Short mmCIF file of C-alpha atoms and ligand atoms in Angstrom, two decimals:
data_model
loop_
_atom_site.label_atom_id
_atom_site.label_comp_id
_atom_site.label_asym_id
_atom_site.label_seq_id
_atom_site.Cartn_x
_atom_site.Cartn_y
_atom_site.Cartn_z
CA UNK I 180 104.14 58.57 77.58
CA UNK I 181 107.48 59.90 78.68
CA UNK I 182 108.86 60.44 75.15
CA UNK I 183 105.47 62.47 74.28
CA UNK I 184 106.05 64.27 77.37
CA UNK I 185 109.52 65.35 76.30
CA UNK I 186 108.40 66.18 72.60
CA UNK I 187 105.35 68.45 74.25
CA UNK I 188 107.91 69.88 76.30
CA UNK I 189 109.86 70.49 73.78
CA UNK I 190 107.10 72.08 71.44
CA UNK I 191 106.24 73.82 74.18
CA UNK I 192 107.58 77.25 73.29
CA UNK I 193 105.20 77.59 70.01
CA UNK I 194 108.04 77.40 67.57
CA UNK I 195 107.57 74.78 64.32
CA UNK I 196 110.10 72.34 63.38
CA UNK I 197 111.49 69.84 61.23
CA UNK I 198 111.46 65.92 62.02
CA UNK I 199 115.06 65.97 61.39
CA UNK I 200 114.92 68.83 64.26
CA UNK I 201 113.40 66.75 66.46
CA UNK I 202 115.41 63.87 65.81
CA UNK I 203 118.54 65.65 67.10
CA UNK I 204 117.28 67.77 69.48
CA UNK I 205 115.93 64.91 71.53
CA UNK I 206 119.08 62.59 70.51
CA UNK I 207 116.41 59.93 69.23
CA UNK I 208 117.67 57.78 65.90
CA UNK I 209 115.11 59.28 62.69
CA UNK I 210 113.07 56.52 62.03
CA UNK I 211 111.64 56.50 66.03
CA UNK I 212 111.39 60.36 65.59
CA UNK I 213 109.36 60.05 62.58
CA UNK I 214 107.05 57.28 64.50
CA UNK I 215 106.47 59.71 67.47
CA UNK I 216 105.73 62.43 64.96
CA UNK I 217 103.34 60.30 63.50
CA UNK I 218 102.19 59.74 66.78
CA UNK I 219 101.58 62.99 67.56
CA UNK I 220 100.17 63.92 65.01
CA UNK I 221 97.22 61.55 64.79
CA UNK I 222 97.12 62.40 68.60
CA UNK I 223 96.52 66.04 67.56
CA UNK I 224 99.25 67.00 69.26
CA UNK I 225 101.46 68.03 66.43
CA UNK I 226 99.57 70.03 63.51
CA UNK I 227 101.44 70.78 60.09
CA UNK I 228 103.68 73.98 60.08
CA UNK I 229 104.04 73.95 56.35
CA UNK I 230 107.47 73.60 54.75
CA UNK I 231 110.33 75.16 56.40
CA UNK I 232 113.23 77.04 54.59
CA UNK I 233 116.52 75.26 56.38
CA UNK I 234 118.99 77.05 54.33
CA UNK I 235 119.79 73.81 52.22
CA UNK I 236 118.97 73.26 48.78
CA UNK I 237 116.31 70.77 47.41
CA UNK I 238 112.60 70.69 48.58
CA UNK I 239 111.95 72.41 52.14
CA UNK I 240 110.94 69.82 55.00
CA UNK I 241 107.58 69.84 56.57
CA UNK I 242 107.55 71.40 59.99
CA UNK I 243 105.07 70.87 63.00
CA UNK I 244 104.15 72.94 66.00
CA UNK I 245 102.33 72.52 68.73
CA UNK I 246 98.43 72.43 68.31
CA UNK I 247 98.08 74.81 71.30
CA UNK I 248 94.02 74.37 70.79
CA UNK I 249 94.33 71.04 71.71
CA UNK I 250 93.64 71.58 75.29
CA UNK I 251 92.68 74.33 77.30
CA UNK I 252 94.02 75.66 80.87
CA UNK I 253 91.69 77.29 83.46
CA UNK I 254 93.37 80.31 85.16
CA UNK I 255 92.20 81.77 87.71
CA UNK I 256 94.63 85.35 89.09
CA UNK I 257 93.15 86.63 92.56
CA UNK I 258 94.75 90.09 93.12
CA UNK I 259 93.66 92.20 96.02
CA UNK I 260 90.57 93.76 94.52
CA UNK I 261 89.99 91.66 91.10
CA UNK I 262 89.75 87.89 90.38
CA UNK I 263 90.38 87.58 86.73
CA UNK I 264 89.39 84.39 84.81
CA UNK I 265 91.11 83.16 81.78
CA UNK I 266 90.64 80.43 79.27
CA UNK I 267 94.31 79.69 77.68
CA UNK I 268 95.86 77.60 74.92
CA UNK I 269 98.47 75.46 75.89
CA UNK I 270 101.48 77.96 74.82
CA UNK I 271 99.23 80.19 77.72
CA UNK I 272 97.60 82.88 75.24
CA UNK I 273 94.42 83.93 76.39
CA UNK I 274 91.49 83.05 74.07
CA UNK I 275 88.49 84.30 76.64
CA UNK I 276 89.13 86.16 79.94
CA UNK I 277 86.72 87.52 82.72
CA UNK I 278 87.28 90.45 85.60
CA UNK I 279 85.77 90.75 88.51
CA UNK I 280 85.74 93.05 91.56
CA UNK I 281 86.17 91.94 95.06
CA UNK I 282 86.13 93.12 98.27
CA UNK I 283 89.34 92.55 100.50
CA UNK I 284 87.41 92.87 103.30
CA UNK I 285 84.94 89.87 102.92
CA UNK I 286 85.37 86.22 102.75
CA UNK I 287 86.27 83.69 100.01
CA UNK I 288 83.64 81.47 99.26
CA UNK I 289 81.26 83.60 97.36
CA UNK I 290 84.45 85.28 95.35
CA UNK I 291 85.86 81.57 94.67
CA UNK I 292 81.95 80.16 93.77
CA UNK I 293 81.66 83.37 91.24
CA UNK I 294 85.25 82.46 89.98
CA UNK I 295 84.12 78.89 89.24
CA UNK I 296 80.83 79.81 87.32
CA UNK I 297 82.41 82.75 85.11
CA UNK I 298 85.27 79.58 84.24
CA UNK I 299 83.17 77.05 83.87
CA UNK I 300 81.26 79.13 81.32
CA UNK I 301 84.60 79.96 79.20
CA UNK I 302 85.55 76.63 78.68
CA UNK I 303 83.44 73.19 77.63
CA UNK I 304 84.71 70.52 81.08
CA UNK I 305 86.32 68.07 77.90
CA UNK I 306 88.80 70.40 76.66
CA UNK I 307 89.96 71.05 80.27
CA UNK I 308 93.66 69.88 80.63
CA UNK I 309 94.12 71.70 84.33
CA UNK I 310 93.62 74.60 86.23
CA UNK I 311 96.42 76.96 88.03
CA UNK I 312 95.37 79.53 90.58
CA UNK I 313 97.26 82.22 91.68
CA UNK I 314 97.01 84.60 94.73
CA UNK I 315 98.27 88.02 96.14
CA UNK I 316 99.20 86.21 99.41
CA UNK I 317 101.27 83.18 100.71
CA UNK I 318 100.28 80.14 99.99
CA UNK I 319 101.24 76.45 101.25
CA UNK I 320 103.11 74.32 98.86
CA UNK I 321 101.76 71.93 97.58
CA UNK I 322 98.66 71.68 99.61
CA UNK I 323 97.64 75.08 98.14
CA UNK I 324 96.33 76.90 101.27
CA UNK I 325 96.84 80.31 102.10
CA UNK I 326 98.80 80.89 105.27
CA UNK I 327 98.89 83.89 106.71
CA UNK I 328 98.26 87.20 104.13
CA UNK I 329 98.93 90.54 105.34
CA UNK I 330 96.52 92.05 102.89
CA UNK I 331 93.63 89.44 102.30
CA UNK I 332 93.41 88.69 105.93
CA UNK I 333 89.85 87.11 105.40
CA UNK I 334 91.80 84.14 102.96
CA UNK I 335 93.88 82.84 105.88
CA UNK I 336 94.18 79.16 106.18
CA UNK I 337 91.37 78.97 103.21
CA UNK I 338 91.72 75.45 101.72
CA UNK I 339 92.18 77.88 97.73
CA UNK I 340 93.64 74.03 95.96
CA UNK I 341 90.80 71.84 98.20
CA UNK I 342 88.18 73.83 97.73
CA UNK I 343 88.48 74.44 93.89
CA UNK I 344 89.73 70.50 93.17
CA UNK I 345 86.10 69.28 94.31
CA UNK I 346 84.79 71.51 91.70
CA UNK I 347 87.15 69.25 89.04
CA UNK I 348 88.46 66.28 87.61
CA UNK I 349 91.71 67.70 86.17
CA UNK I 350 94.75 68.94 88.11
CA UNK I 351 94.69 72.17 90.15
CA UNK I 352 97.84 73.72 91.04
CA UNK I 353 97.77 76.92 93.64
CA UNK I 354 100.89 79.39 93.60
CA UNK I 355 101.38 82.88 95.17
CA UNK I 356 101.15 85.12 92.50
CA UNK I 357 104.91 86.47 91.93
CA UNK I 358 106.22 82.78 92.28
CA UNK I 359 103.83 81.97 89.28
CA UNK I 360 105.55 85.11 87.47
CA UNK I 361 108.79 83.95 88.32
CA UNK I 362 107.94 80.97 86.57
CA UNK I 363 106.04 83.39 83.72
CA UNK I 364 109.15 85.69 83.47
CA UNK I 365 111.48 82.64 83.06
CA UNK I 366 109.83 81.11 80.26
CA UNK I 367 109.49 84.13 78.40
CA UNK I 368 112.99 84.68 78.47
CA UNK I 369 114.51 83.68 75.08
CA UNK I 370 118.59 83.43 76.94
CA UNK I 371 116.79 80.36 79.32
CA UNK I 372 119.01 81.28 82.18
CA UNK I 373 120.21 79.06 84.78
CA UNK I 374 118.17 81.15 87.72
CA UNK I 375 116.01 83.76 87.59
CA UNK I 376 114.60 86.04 90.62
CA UNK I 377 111.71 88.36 90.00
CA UNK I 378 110.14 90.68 92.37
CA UNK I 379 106.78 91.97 92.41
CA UNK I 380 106.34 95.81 93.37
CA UNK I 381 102.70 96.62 93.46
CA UNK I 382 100.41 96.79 96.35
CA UNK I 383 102.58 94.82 98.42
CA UNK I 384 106.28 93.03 97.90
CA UNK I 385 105.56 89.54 95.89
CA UNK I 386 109.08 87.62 95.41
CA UNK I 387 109.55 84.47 93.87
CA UNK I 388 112.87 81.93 92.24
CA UNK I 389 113.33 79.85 89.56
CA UNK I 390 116.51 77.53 89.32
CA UNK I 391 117.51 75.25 87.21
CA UNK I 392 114.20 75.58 85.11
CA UNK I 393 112.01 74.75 88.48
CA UNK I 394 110.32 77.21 90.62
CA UNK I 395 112.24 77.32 94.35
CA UNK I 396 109.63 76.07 96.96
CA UNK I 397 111.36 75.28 99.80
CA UNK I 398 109.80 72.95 102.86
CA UNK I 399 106.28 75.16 102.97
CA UNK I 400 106.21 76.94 99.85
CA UNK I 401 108.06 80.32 101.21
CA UNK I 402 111.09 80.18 99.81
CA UNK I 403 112.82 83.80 98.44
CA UNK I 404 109.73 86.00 100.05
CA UNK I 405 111.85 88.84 100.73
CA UNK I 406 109.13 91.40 101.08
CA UNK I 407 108.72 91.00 105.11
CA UNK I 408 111.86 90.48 106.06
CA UNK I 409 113.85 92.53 108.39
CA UNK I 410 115.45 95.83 106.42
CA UNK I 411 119.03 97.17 107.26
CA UNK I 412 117.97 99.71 109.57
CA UNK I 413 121.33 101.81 108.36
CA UNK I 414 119.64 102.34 105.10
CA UNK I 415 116.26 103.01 106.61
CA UNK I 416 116.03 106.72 107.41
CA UNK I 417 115.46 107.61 111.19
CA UNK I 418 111.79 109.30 111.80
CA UNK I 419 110.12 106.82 109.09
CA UNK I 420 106.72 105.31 110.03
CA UNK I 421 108.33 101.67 109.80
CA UNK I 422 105.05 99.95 110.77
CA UNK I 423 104.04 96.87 108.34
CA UNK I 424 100.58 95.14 107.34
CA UNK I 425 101.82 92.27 108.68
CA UNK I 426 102.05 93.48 112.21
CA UNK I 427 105.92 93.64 112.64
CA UNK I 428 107.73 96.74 112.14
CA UNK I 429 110.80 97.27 109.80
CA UNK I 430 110.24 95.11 106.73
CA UNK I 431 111.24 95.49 103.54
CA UNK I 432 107.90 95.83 102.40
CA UNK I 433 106.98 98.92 105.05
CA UNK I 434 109.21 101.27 102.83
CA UNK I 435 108.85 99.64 99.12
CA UNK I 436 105.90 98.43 98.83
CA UNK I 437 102.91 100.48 96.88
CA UNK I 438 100.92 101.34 99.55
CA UNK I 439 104.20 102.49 101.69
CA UNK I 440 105.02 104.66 98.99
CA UNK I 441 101.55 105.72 99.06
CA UNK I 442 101.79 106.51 102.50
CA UNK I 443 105.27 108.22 102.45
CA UNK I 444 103.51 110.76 99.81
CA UNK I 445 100.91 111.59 101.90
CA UNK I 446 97.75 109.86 99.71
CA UNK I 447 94.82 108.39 101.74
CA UNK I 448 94.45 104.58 102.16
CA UNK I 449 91.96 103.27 99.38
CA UNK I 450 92.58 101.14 96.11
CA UNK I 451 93.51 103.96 93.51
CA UNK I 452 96.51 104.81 95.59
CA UNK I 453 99.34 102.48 93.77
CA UNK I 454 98.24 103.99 90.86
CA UNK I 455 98.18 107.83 92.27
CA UNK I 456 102.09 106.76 93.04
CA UNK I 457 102.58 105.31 89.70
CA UNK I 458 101.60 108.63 87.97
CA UNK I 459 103.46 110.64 90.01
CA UNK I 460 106.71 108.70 89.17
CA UNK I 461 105.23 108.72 85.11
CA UNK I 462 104.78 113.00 85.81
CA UNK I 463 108.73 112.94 86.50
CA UNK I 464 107.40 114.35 90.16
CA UNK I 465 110.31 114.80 92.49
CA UNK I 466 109.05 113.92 95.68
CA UNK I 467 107.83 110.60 94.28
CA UNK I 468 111.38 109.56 92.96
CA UNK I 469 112.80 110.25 95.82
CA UNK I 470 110.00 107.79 97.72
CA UNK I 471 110.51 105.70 95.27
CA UNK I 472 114.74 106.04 95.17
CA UNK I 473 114.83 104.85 99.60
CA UNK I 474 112.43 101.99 98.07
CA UNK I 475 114.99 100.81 95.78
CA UNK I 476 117.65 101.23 98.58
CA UNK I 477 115.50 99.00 100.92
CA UNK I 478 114.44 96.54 97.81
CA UNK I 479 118.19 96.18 96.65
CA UNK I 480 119.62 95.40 100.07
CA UNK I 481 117.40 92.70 100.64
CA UNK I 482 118.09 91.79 96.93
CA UNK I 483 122.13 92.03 97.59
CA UNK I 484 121.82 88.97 100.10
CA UNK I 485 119.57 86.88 97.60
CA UNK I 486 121.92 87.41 94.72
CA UNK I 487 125.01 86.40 97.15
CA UNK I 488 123.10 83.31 98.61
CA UNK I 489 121.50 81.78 94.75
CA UNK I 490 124.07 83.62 92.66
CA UNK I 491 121.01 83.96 89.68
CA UNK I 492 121.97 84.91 86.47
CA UNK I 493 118.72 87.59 86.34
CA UNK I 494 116.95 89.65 88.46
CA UNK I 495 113.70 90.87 86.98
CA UNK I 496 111.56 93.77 88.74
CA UNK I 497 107.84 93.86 88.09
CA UNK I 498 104.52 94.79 89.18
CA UNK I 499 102.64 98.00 88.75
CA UNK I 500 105.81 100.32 90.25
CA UNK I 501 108.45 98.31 88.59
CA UNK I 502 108.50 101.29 85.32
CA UNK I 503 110.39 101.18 82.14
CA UNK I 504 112.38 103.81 80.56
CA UNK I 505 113.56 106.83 82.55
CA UNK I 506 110.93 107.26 84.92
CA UNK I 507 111.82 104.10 86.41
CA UNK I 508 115.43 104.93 87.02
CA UNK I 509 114.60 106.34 90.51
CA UNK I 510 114.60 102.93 91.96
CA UNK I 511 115.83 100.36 89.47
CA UNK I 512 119.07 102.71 89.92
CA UNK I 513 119.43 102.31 93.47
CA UNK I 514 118.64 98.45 93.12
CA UNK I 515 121.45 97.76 91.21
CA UNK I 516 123.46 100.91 93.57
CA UNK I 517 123.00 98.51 96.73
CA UNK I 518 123.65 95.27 94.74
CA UNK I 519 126.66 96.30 93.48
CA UNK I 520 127.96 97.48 96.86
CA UNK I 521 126.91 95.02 98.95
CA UNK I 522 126.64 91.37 97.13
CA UNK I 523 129.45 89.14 96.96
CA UNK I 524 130.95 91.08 94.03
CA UNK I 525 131.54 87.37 91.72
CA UNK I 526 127.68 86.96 91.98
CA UNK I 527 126.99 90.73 91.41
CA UNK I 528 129.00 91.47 88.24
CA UNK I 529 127.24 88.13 86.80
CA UNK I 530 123.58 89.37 87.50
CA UNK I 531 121.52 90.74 84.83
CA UNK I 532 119.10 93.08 86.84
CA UNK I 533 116.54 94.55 84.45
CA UNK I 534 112.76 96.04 84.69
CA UNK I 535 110.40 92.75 83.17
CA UNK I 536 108.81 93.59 79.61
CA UNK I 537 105.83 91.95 80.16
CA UNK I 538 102.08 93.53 80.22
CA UNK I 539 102.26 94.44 83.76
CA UNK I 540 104.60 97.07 83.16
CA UNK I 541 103.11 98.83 80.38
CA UNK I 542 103.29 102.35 80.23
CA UNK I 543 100.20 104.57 80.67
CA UNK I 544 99.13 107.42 83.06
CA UNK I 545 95.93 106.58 85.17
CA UNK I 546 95.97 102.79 84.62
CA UNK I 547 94.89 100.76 87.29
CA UNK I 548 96.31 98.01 88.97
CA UNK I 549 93.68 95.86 87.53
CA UNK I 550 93.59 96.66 84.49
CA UNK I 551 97.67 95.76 83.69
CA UNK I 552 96.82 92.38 83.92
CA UNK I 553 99.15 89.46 85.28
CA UNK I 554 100.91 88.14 81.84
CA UNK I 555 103.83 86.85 83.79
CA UNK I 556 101.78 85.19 86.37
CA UNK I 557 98.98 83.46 83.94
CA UNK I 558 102.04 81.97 81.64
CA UNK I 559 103.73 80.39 84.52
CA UNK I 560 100.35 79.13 86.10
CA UNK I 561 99.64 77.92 82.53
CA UNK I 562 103.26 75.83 82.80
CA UNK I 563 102.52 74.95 86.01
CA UNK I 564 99.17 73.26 85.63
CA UNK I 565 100.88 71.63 82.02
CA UNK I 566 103.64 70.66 84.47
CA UNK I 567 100.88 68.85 86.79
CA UNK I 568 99.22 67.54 83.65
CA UNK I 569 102.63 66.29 82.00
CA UNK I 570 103.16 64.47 85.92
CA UNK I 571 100.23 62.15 85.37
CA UNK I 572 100.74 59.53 82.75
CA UNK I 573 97.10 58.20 82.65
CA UNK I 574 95.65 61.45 82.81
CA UNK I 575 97.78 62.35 79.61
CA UNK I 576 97.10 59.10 78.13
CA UNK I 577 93.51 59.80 78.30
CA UNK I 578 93.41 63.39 76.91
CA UNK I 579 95.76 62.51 74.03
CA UNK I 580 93.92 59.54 72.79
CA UNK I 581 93.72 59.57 68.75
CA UNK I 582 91.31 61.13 67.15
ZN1 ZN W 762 105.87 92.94 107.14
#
């Protein structure tokens, strides 16, 4: 199985290629390259790509790529006022999806028995490969509780991986939602850096860390959370409210985070108030960029000791306040201000700091939260589960058995 795990692996970015491809890309001798293909291929694995044009003379070879209908992969996002469902191919592209509403302010169980029925309904159980499950709190790795949220208080120690593995067979893998991004945002990049380090600006301050092509746990699953952490109280302007959802004063999120910014402009408390900061930044409004300028200050200064201490080779802002273009210049400007001036300057003229080009970014006045959708986040739960799946030899053996 561990040769069909590398060549899935290895497929695993959608693109179709030769057997001669194969053969040297996974530094296996032709003949045993053209038995796995074979293998795959009555595994339905593999599917035919047609012939390829390899820039040589003579008949084009027959390429393969990944039958991403093989399996399916049960997502499941849980943001702080939508759960959205997904049904995904194995490359992670949606083929049915499901929103939902929730209240913050109740309990799990009905929201994660609701989740469960709208999933089980996109997808027969047999073409079930795994499930991933994100969540707009921190969570326990790998037990997959949630420990702690400062927004979805109710959630606290809820058993989110216990509770959703009695309801299946396959793997179920539980991530925070901007370490699944992380993951998400890696993947998608073409470069494959060594490290990557994306932070989530919506509601709250989601961070999460890839190295060496692995997400970055740590001991408990907290690892890179920079969003309530202490801020630099030189950069913090005097006469702030500094107080945090999480009960401390001073973090980083109590100045960047959406519903700080919200505050700092003066808009009442409720769910449309992200967005009400989002359009003012869009509407080039002054008093917004400059809310949204101290955030980056905060955001980068935190960022400057992360990019000393894992020396990443990208830095990728997203979320529903990380903006392309101009109108996000306000902050990604000061982010990059405070990392050049205060990271160790080897580690800061190597990092690539950009706004992520993913769907949750996409440009539009009035869009909601909910409605940019977590792209990042359901790729790298899709990986993630695959990564479970890929872990589990007799589990694979099983779902790959010929036709
Ligand atoms: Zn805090």
């Amino acid at each position: 199985m561990s040769l069909i795990v590398r060549a899935l692996r290895y497929f695993a970015d959608g693109s179709a290629r030769t057997t001669e491809r194969l053969a040297a890309d996974l530094g296996l001798p032709e003949k045993q390259a053209r038995v796995l293909r074979t293998d795959l291929v009555a595994r339905r694995v593999l599917t035919d790509a047609g012939s390829l044009d390899v820039g040589k003379r003579g008949p084009k070879p027959q390429a393969f790529r990944l039958h991403a209908a093989r399996g399916t992969v049960i997502v499941i996002q849980i943001g702080l006022s939508q759960v959205t469902v997904a049904a995904c191919d194995l490359l992670g592209r949606v083929h049915s999806v499901s929103h939902e509403p929730h209240d913050r302010d109740h309990g799990p169980d009905d929201v994660i028995a609701s989740a469960w029925q709208r999933a089980s309904a996109l997808a027969p159980r047999h073409q079930v490969w795994g499930v991933g499950v994100c969540i707009a709190a921190p969570v326990r790795y790998p037990e997959g509780r949630v420990a702690r949220p400062p927004i979805l208080r109710h959630w606290d120690m809820y058993d989110l991986r216990g509770v959703i593995a009695r309801r299946t067979a396959q793997p179920v893998v539980v991530l925070n939602d901007a370490r699944a991004a992380a993951y998400g945002e890696y993947l998608a990049c073409t470069s494959r850096p060594q490290s990557l380090v994306y932070v989530k600006i919506g509601t709250g301050i989601g961070a999460g860390t890839v190295l060496n092509g692995r997400i970055l746990h740590g001991v408990s699953g907290a690892a890179g959370d920079l969003g309530h952490t202490a801020t630099d109280r030189s950069i913090a302007p005097e006469g702030t409210d500094d107080g945090c959802r999480c009960g401390r004063r001073g973090c980083v999120a109590a100045y960047a985070a959406g519903w700080a910014m919200a505050r700092d402009l003066g808009f009442p408390d409720g769910p449309g108030s992200v967005t009400r900061v989002r359009d003012a930044l869009l509407a080039s409004d002054p008093r917004a960029q400059a809310v949204a300028a101290r955030a980056g200050d905060v955001l980068g200064t935190a960022l400057a000791h992360t990019v000393s201490m894992l020396n990443p080779d990208e830095v990728v802002l997203g979320g529903q306040l990380a903006l392309p273009g101009p109108e996000g210049q306000p902050l990604l400007s000061r982010v990059r201000h405070q990392i050049t001036q205060r990271a160790l300057p080897l580690a800061a003229e190597a990092v690539h700091l950009r706004v992520s080009d993913l769907a949750e970014t996409a440009v539009g006045r009035g869009i909601p939260a909910s409605a940019l959708g977590g792209e990042a986040s359901r790729r790298g739960l899709v990986a993630a589960a695959l990564d479970e799946v890929f872990n589990k030899p007799d589990l694979l053996a099983r779902l790959l058995q010929p036709a």
